[in-house]
Short mmCIF file of C-alpha atoms and ligand atoms in Angstrom, two decimals:
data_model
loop_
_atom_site.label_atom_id
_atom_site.label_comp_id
_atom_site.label_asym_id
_atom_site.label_seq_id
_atom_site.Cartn_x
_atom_site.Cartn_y
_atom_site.Cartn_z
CA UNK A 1 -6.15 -12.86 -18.32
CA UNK A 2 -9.47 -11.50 -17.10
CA UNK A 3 -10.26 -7.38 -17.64
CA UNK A 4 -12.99 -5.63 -16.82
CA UNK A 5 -14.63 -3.06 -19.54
CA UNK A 6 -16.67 -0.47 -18.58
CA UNK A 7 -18.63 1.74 -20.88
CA UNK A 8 -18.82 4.73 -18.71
CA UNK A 9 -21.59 7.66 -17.91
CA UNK A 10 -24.43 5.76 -16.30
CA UNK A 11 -25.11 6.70 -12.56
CA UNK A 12 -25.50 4.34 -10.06
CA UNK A 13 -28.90 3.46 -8.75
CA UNK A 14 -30.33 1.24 -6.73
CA UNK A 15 -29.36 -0.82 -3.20
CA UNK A 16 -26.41 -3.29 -3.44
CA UNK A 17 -25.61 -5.53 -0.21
CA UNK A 18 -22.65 -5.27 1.32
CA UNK A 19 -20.00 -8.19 2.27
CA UNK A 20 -18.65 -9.69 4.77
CA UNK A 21 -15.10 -7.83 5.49
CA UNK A 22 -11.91 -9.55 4.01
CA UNK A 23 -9.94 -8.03 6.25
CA UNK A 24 -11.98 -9.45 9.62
CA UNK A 25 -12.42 -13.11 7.97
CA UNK A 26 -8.66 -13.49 7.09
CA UNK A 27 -7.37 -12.83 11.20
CA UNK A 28 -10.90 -14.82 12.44
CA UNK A 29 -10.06 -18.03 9.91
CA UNK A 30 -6.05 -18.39 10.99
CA UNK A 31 -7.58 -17.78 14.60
CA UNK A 32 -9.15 -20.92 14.47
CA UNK A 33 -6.13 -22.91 14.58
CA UNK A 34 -6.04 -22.29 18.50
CA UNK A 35 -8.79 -24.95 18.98
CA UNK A 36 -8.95 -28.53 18.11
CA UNK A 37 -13.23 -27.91 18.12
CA UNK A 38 -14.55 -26.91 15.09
CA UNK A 39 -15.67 -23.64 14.47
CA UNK A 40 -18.46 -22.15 12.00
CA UNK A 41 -18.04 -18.43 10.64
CA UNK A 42 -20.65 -17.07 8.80
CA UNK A 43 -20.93 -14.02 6.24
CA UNK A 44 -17.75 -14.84 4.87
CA UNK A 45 -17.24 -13.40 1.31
CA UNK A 46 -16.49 -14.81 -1.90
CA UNK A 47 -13.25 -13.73 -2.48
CA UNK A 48 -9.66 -14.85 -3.41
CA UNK A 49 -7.66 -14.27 -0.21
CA UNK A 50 -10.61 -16.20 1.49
CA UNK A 51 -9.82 -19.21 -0.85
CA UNK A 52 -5.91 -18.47 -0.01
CA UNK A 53 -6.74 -18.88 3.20
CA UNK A 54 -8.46 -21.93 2.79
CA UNK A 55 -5.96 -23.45 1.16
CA UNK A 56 -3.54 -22.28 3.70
CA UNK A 57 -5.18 -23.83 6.79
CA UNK A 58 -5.58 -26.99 4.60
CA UNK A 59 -1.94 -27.16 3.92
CA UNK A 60 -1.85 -27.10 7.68
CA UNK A 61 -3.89 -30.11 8.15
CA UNK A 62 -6.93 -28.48 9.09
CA UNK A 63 -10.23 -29.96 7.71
CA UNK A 64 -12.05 -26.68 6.30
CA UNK A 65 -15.27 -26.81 4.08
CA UNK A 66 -16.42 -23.32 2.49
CA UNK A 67 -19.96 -23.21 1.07
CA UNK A 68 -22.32 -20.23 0.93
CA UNK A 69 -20.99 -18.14 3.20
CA UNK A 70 -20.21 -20.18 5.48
CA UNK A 71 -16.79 -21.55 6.37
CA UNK A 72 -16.22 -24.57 9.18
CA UNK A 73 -12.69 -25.64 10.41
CA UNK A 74 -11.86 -28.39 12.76
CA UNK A 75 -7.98 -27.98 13.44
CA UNK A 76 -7.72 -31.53 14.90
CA UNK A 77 -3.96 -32.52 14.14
CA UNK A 78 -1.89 -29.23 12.84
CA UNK A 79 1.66 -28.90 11.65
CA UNK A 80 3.37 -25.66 12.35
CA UNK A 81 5.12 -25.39 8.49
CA UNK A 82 2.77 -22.75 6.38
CA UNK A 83 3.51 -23.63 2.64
CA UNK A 84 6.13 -21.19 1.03
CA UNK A 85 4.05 -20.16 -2.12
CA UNK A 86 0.51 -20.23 -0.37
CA UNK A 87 1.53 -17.72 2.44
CA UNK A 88 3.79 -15.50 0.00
CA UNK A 89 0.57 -14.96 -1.99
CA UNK A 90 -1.20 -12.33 0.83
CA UNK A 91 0.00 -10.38 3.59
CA UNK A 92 -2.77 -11.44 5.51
CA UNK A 93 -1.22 -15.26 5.94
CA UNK A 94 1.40 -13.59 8.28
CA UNK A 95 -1.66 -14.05 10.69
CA UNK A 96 -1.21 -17.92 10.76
CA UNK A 97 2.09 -17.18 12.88
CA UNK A 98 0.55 -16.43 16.29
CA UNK A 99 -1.77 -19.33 16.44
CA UNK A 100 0.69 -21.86 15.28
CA UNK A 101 2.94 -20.64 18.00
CA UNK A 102 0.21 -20.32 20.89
CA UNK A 103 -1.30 -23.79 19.76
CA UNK A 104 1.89 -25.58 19.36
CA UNK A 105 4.74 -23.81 20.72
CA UNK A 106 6.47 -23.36 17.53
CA UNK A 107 5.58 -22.25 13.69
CA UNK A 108 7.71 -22.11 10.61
CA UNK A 109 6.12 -19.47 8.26
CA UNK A 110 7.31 -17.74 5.52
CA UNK A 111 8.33 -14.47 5.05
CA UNK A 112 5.29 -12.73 2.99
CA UNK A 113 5.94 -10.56 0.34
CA UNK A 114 6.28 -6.71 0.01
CA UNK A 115 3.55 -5.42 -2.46
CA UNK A 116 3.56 -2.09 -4.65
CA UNK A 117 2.05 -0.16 -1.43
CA UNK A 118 5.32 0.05 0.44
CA UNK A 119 7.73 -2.44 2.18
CA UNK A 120 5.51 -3.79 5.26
CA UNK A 121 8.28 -5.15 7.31
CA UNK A 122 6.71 -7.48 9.78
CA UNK A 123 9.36 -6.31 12.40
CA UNK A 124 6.41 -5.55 15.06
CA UNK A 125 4.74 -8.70 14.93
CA UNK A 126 7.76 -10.15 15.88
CA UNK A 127 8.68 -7.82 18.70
CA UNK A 128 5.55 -9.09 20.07
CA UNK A 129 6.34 -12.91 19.88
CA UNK A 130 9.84 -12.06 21.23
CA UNK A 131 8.00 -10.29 23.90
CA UNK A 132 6.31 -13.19 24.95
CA UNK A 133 9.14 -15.44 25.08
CA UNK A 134 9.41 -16.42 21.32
CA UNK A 135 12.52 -17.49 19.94
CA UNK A 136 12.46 -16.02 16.56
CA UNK A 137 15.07 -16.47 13.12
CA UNK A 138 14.13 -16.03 9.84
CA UNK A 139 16.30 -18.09 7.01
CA UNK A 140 15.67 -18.87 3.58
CA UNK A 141 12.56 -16.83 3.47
CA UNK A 142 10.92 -18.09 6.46
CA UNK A 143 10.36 -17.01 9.99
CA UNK A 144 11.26 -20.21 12.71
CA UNK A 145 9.24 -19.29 15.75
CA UNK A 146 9.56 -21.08 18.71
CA UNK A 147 8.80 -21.19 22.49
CA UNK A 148 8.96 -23.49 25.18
CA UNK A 149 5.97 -21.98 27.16
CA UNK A 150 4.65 -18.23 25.81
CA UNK A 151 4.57 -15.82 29.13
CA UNK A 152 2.17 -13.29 29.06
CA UNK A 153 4.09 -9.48 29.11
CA UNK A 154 3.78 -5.86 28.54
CA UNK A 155 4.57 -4.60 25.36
CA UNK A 156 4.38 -1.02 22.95
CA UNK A 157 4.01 -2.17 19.63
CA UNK A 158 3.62 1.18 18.09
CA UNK A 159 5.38 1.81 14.87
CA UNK A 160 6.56 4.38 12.79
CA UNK A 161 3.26 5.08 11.36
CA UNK A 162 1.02 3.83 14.47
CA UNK A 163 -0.27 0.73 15.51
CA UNK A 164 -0.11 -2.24 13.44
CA UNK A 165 -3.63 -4.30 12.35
CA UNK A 166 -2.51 -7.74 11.63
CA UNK A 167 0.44 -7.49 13.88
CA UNK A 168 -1.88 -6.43 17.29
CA UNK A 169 -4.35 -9.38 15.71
CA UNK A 170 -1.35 -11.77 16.07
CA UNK A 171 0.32 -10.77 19.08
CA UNK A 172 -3.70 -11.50 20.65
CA UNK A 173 -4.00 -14.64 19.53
CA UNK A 174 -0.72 -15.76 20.65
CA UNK A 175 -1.33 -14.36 23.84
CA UNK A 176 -4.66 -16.42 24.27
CA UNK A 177 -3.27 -19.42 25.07
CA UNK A 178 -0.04 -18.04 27.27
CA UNK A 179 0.78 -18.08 30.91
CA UNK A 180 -0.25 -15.08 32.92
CA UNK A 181 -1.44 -11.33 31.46
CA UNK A 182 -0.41 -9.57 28.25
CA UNK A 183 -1.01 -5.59 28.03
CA UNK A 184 -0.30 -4.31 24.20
CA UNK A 185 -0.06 -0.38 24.08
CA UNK A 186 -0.34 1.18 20.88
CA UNK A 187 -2.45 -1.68 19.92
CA UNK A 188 -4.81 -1.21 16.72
CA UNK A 189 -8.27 0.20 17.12
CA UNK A 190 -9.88 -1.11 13.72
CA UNK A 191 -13.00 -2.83 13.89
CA UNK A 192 -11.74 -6.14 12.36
CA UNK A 193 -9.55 -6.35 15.27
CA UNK A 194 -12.73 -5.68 17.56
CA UNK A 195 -14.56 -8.77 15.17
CA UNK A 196 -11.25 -11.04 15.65
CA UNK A 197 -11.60 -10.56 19.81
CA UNK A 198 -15.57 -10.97 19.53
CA UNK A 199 -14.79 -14.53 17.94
CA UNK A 200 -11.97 -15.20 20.70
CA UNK A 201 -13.88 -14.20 23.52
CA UNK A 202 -16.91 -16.54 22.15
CA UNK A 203 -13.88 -19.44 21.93
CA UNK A 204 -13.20 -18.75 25.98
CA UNK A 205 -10.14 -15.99 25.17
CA UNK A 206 -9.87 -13.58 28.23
CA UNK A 207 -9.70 -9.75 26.47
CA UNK A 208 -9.95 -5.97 27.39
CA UNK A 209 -9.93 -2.94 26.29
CA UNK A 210 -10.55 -3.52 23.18
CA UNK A 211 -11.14 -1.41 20.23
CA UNK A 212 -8.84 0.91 22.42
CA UNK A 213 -5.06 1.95 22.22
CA UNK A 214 -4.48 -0.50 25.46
CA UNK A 215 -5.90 -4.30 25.20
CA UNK A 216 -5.44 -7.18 28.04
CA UNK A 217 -5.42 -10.35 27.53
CA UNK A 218 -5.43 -12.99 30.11
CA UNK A 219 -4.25 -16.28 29.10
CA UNK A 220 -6.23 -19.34 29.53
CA UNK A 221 -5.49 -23.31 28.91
CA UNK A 222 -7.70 -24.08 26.01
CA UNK A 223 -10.13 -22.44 23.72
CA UNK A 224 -12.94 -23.97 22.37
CA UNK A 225 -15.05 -24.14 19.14
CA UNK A 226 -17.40 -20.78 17.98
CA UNK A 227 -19.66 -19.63 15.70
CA UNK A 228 -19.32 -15.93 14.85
CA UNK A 229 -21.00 -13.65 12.20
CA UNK A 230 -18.29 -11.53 10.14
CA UNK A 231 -18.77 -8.16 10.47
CA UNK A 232 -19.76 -6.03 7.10
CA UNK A 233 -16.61 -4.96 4.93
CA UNK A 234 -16.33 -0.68 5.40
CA UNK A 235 -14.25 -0.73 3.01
CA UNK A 236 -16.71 -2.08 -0.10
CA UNK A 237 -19.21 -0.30 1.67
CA UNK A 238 -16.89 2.97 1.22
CA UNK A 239 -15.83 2.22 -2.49
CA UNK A 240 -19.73 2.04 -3.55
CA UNK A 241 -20.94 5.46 -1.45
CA UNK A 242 -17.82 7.38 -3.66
CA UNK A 243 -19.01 5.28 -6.58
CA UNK A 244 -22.69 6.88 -5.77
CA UNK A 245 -21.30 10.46 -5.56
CA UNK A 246 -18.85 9.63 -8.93
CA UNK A 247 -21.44 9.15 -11.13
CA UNK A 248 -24.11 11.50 -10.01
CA UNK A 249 -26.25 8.53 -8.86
CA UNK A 250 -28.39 7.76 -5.65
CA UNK A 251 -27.75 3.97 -3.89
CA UNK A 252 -28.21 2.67 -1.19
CA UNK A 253 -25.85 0.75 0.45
CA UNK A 254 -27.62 -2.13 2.22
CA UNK A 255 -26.06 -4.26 5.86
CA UNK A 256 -23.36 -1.83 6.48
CA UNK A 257 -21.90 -0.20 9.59
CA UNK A 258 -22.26 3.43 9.76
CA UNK A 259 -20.45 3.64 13.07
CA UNK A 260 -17.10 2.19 11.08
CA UNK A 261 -17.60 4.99 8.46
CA UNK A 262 -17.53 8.07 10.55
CA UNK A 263 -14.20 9.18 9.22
CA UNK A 264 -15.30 8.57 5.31
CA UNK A 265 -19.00 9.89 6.18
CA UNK A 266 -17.46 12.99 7.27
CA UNK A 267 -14.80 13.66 4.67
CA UNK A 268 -17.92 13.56 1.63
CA UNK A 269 -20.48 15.24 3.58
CA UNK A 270 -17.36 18.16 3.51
CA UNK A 271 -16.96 17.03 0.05
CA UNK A 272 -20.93 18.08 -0.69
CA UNK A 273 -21.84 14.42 -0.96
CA UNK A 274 -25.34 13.95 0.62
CA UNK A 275 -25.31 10.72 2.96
CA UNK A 276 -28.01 9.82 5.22
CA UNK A 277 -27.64 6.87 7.87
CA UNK A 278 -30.58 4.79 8.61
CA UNK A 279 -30.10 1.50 10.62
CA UNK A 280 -27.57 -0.40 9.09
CA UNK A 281 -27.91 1.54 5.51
CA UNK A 282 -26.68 4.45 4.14
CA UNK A 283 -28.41 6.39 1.48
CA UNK A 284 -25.65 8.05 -0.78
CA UNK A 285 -26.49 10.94 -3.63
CA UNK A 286 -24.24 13.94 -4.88
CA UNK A 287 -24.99 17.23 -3.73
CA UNK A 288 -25.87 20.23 -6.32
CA UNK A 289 -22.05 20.55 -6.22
CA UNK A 290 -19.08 19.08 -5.09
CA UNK A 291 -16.33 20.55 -3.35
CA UNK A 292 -12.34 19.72 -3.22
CA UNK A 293 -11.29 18.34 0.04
CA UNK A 294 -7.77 18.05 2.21
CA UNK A 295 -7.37 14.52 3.48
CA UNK A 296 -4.60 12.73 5.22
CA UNK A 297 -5.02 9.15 5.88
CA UNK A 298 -4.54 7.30 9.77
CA UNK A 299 -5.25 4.89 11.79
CA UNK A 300 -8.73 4.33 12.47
CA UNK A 301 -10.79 6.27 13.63
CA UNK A 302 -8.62 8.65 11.07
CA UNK A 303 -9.13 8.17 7.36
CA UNK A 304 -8.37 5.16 5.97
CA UNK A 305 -5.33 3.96 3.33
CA UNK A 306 -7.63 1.52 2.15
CA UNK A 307 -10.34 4.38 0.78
CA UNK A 308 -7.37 6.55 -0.44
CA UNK A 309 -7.60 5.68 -4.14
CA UNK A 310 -11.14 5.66 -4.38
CA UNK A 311 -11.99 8.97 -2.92
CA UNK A 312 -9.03 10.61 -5.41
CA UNK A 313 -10.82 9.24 -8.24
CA UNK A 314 -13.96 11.29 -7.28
CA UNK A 315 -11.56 14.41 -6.80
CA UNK A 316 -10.44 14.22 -10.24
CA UNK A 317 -14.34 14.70 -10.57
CA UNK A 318 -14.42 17.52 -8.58
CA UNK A 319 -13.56 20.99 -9.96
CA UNK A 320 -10.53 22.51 -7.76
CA UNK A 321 -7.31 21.53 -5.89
CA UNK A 322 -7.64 18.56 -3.35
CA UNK A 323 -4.52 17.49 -1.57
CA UNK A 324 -4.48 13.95 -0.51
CA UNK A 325 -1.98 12.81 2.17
CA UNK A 326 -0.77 9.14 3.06
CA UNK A 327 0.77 8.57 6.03
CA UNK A 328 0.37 4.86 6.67
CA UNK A 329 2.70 3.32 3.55
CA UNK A 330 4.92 4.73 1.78
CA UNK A 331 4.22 3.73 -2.14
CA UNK A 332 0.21 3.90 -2.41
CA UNK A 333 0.16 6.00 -5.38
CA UNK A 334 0.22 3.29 -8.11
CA UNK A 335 -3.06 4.74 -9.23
CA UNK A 336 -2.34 8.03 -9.93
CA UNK A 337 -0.14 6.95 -13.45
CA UNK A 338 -2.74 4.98 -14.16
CA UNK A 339 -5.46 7.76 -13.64
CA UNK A 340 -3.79 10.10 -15.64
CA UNK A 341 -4.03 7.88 -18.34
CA UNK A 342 -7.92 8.63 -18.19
CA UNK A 343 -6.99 12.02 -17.88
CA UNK A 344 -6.95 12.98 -14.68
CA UNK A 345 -4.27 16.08 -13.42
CA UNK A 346 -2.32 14.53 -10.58
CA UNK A 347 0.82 15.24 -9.19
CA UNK A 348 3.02 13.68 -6.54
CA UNK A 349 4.76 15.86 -3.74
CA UNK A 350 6.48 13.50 -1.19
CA UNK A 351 3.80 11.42 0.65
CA UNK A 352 1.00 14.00 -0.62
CA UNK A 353 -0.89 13.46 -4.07
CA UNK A 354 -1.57 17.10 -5.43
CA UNK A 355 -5.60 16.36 -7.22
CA UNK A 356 -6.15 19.19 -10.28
CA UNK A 357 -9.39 17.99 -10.27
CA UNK A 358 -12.42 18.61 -13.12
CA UNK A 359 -10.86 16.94 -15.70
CA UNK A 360 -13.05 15.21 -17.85
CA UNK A 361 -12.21 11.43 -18.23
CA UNK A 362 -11.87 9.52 -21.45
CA UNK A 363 -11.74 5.87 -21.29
CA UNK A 364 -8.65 3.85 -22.19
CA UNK A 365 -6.73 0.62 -21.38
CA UNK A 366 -5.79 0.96 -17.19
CA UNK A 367 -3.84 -1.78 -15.32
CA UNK A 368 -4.51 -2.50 -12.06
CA UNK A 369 -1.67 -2.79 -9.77
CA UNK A 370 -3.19 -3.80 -6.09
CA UNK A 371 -6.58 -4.18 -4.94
CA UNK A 372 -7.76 -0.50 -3.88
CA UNK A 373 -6.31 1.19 -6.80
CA UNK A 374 -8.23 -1.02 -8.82
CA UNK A 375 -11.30 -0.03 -7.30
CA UNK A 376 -10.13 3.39 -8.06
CA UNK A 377 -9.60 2.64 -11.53
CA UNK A 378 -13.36 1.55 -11.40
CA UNK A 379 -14.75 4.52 -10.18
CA UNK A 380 -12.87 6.36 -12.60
CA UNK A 381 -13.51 4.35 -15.32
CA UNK A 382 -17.81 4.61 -14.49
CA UNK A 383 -17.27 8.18 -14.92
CA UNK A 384 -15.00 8.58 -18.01
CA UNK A 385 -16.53 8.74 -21.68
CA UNK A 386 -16.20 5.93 -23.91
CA UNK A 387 -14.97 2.13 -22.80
CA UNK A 388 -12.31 1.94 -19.81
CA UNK A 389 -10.25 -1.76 -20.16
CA UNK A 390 -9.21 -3.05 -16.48
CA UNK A 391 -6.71 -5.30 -16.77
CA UNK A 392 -5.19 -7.75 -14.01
CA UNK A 393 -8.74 -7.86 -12.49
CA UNK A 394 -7.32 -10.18 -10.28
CA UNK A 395 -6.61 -8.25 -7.76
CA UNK A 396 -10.06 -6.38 -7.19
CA UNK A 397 -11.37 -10.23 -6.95
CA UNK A 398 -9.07 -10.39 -3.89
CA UNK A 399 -11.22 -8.07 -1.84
CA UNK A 400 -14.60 -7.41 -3.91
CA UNK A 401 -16.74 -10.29 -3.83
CA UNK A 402 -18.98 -9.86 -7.16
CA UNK A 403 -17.88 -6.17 -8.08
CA UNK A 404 -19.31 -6.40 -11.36
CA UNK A 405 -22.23 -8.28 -10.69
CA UNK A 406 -23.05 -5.01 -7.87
CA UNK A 407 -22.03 -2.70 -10.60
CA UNK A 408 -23.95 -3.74 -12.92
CA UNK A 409 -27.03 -4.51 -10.75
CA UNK A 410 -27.27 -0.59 -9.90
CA UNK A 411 -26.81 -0.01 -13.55
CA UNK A 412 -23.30 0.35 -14.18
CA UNK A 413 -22.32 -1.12 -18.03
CA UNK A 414 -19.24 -3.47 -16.62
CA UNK A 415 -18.30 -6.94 -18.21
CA UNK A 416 -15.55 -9.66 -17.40
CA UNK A 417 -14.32 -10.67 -20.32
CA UNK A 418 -10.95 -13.03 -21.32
CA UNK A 419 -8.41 -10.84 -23.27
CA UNK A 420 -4.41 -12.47 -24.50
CA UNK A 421 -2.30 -10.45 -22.38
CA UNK A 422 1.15 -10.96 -20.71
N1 EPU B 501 4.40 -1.81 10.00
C1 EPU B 501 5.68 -1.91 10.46
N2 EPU B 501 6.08 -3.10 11.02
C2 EPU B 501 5.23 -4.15 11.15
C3 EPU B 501 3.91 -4.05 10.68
C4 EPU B 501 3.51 -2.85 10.10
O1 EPU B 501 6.45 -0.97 10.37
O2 EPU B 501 5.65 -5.18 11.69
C5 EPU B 501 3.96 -0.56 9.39
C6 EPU B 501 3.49 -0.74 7.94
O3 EPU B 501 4.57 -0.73 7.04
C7 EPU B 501 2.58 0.45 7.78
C8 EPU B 501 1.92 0.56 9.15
O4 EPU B 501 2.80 -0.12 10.05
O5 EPU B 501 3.33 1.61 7.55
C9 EPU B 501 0.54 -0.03 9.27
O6 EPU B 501 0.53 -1.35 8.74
P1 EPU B 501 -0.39 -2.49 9.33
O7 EPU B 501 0.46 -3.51 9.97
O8 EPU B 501 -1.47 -1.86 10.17
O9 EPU B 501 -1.02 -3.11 8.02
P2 EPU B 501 -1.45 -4.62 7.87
O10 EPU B 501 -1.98 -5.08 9.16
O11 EPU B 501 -0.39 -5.38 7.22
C10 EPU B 501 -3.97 -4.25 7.28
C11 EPU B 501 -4.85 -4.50 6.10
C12 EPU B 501 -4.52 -3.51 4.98
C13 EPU B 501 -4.70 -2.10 5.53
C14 EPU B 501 -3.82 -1.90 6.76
C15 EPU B 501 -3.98 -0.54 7.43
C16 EPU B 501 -5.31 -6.88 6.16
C17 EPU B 501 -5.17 -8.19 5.51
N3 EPU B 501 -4.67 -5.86 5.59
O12 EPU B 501 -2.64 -4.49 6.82
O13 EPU B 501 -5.47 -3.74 3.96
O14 EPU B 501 -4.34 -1.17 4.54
O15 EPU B 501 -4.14 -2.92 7.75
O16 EPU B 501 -5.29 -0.33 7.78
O17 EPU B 501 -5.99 -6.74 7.16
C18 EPU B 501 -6.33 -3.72 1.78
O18 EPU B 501 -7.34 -4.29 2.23
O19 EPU B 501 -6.27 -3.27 0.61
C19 EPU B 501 -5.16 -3.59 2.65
C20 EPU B 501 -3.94 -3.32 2.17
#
């Protein structure tokens, strides 16, 4: 089992590049199954779930090559059966299910997994394949999707915590390739569902209104082979600027997209976190001091879930009472056990974390349970006195291509080392 040990109490300085964003690539790479032409995506991380998916698309009889950055896939001659253990290994496989059905008229995928973040019942994706004329049963841990001809129609696929990401990127891409016009109200607004139409609309797909709460889609016969650029990963981008302001340091964070970032910008610049935007950089350095912030997470433009962890690790930094509120699942508090084995003074009220924060961190032996409380666990662990153990690593190598490579590029003391473990 690989850990990560950081010695902590160095600040961060220095630039470090960001990535292309896992959670564009993962929609853009199952989109390519609506063409038989080959398509060429470039940026695409490093990363885990990239090599999942991969695999995935393989399994599907799709020839794919991945080599510096770079991924290629000609989905000549495609069976509609995703591979049980593949698929259960990432939510983001459920995104193979729309293609398969708008390419083929029928998909057999499985059911993937609930993680430790909450249930994520996959109830609106399927609302939106019924909508369109999908027949849809799941048995033995698959979903059996099929369809005669998909028929464009209007559909709300709103949830009880908002719009859905993946499930708006699926319902799209099946719609591509149906007869007549889709609308989907309450669709997602995040800017890897913006990336996934950019690379659609390049292949021939018909879409408006994106990046808003309504999108069109017209559907069209066939869609052809693109190239497309992945757009940079907010996310990392977000998890180094609260590293920055963490450990007292000053970095700047290089290829990013400050217009994604407003939300996060916002909530540190409250926080008493200088940031200044230049181009596609951001120039991150702590204030003289920092200040305890309210935060609830949403939908984007809101917050996000996915910087939730991080930016309580730098209010256990910061002297006072921060509340932190998640509203999009319902279990993403693994980190806060695991933080208060550091030493951090956390405590849990319904869907609201309750952040005593000032504490001063000692390091200790942390497991990491999914991939953004990991990064948490990072943060915390650059800031604590003495060695911090990571263990499970694993899942920060889903989404962080080369964490400890950045780290320890901007001066951070992190190693990967081997360690017997269950
Ligand atoms: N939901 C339903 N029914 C559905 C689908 C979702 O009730 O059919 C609920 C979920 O349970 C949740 C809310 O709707 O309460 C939003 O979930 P969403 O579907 O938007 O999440 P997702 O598309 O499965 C993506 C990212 C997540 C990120 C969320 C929210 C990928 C691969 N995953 O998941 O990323 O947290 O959007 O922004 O794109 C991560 O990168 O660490 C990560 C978990």
């Amino acid at each position: 089992m690989e850990s990560l040990l950081i010695d902590g109490g160095t600040r961060l300085k220095g630039d470090v590049r960001i990535s292309g964003a896992k959670n564009a690539v993962l929609p853009i790479m199952a989109a390519t199954l609506l063409t038989r032409e080959k398509c060429t995506i470039k940026n695409v991380p490093e990363l885990r779930d990239v090599n999942t998916m991969v695999r995935i698309l393989r399994s599907l009889g799709a020839e794919v090559e991945f080599k510096r950055g770079t991924v290629t896939v000609k989905a000549d001659k495609i069976n509609g059966i995703g591979d049980y253990d593949l698929i259960r290994q990432m939510r983001g496989s459920i995104c193979i299910l729309g293609p398969l059905l708008g390419r083929l008229g029928k998909a057999k995928v499985s059911v993937p997994g609930g993680c430790v973040i909450g249930v994520r019942p996959i109830d609106l994706h399927l609302k939106g394949m019924r909508a369109l004329g999908a027949s849809i049963r799941t048995s033995q841990g698959y979903v059996h999707a099929s369809a005669t001809k998909l028929k464009g129609s209007e559909m709300f696929l709103g949830g009880r915590s908002g719009p859905t990401v993946l499930g708006t990127a699926n319902v799209i891409m099946a719609a591509t390739l149906s007869e007549g016009k889709t609308i989907i109200d309450s669709a997602a607004c995040e800017p890897e569902v913006i990336d996934l139409c950019d690379f659609l609309k390049s292949m021939g797909a018909e879409i408006s209104g994106v990046g808003s709460p309504t999108i069109r889609v017209n559907g069209v016969k066939k869609l052809k082979g693109a190239t497309h650029t992945v757009i940079p990963d907010r996310i990392e981008a977000a998890t180094f600027a609260i590293a920055a302001a963490a450990t007292n340091g000053e970095v700047t964070i290089k290829n990013c997209r400050p217009d994604h970032l407003q939300a996060v910008i916002d909530k540190l610049w409250e926080a008493g976190v200088k940031i200044e935007k230049n181009g596609r950089n951001l120039t991150v350095k702590r204030g003289a001091r920092l200040k305890p912030v309210d935060v609830t997470t949403q939908p984007y433009s809101g917050f996000p879930t996915d910087v939730q962890a991080q930016l309580m690790a730098l209010m256990v930094r910061t002297p006072g009472i921060s509340i932190i509120t998640e509203r999009i699942f319902e279990a993403r508090f693994a980190h806060v056990p695991e933080l208060g084995r550091l030493g951090a003074d956390i405590a849990i009220e319904g869907p609201s974390a309750i952040v005593k924060g000032g504490s001063s961190l000692s390091g200790a032996p942390v497991m990491a349970s999914d991939l953004r409380a990991s990064a948490a666990l990072v943060i915390a662990g650059l800031c604590a006195s003495g060695t911090t153990q990571i263990n499970r690593i694993y899942h920060l190598d889903r989404g962080y291509e080369k964490i400890d490579q950045k780290l320890e590029k901007l001066g951070g003391k992190v190693r990967r080392v081997n360690v017997q473990g269950p």
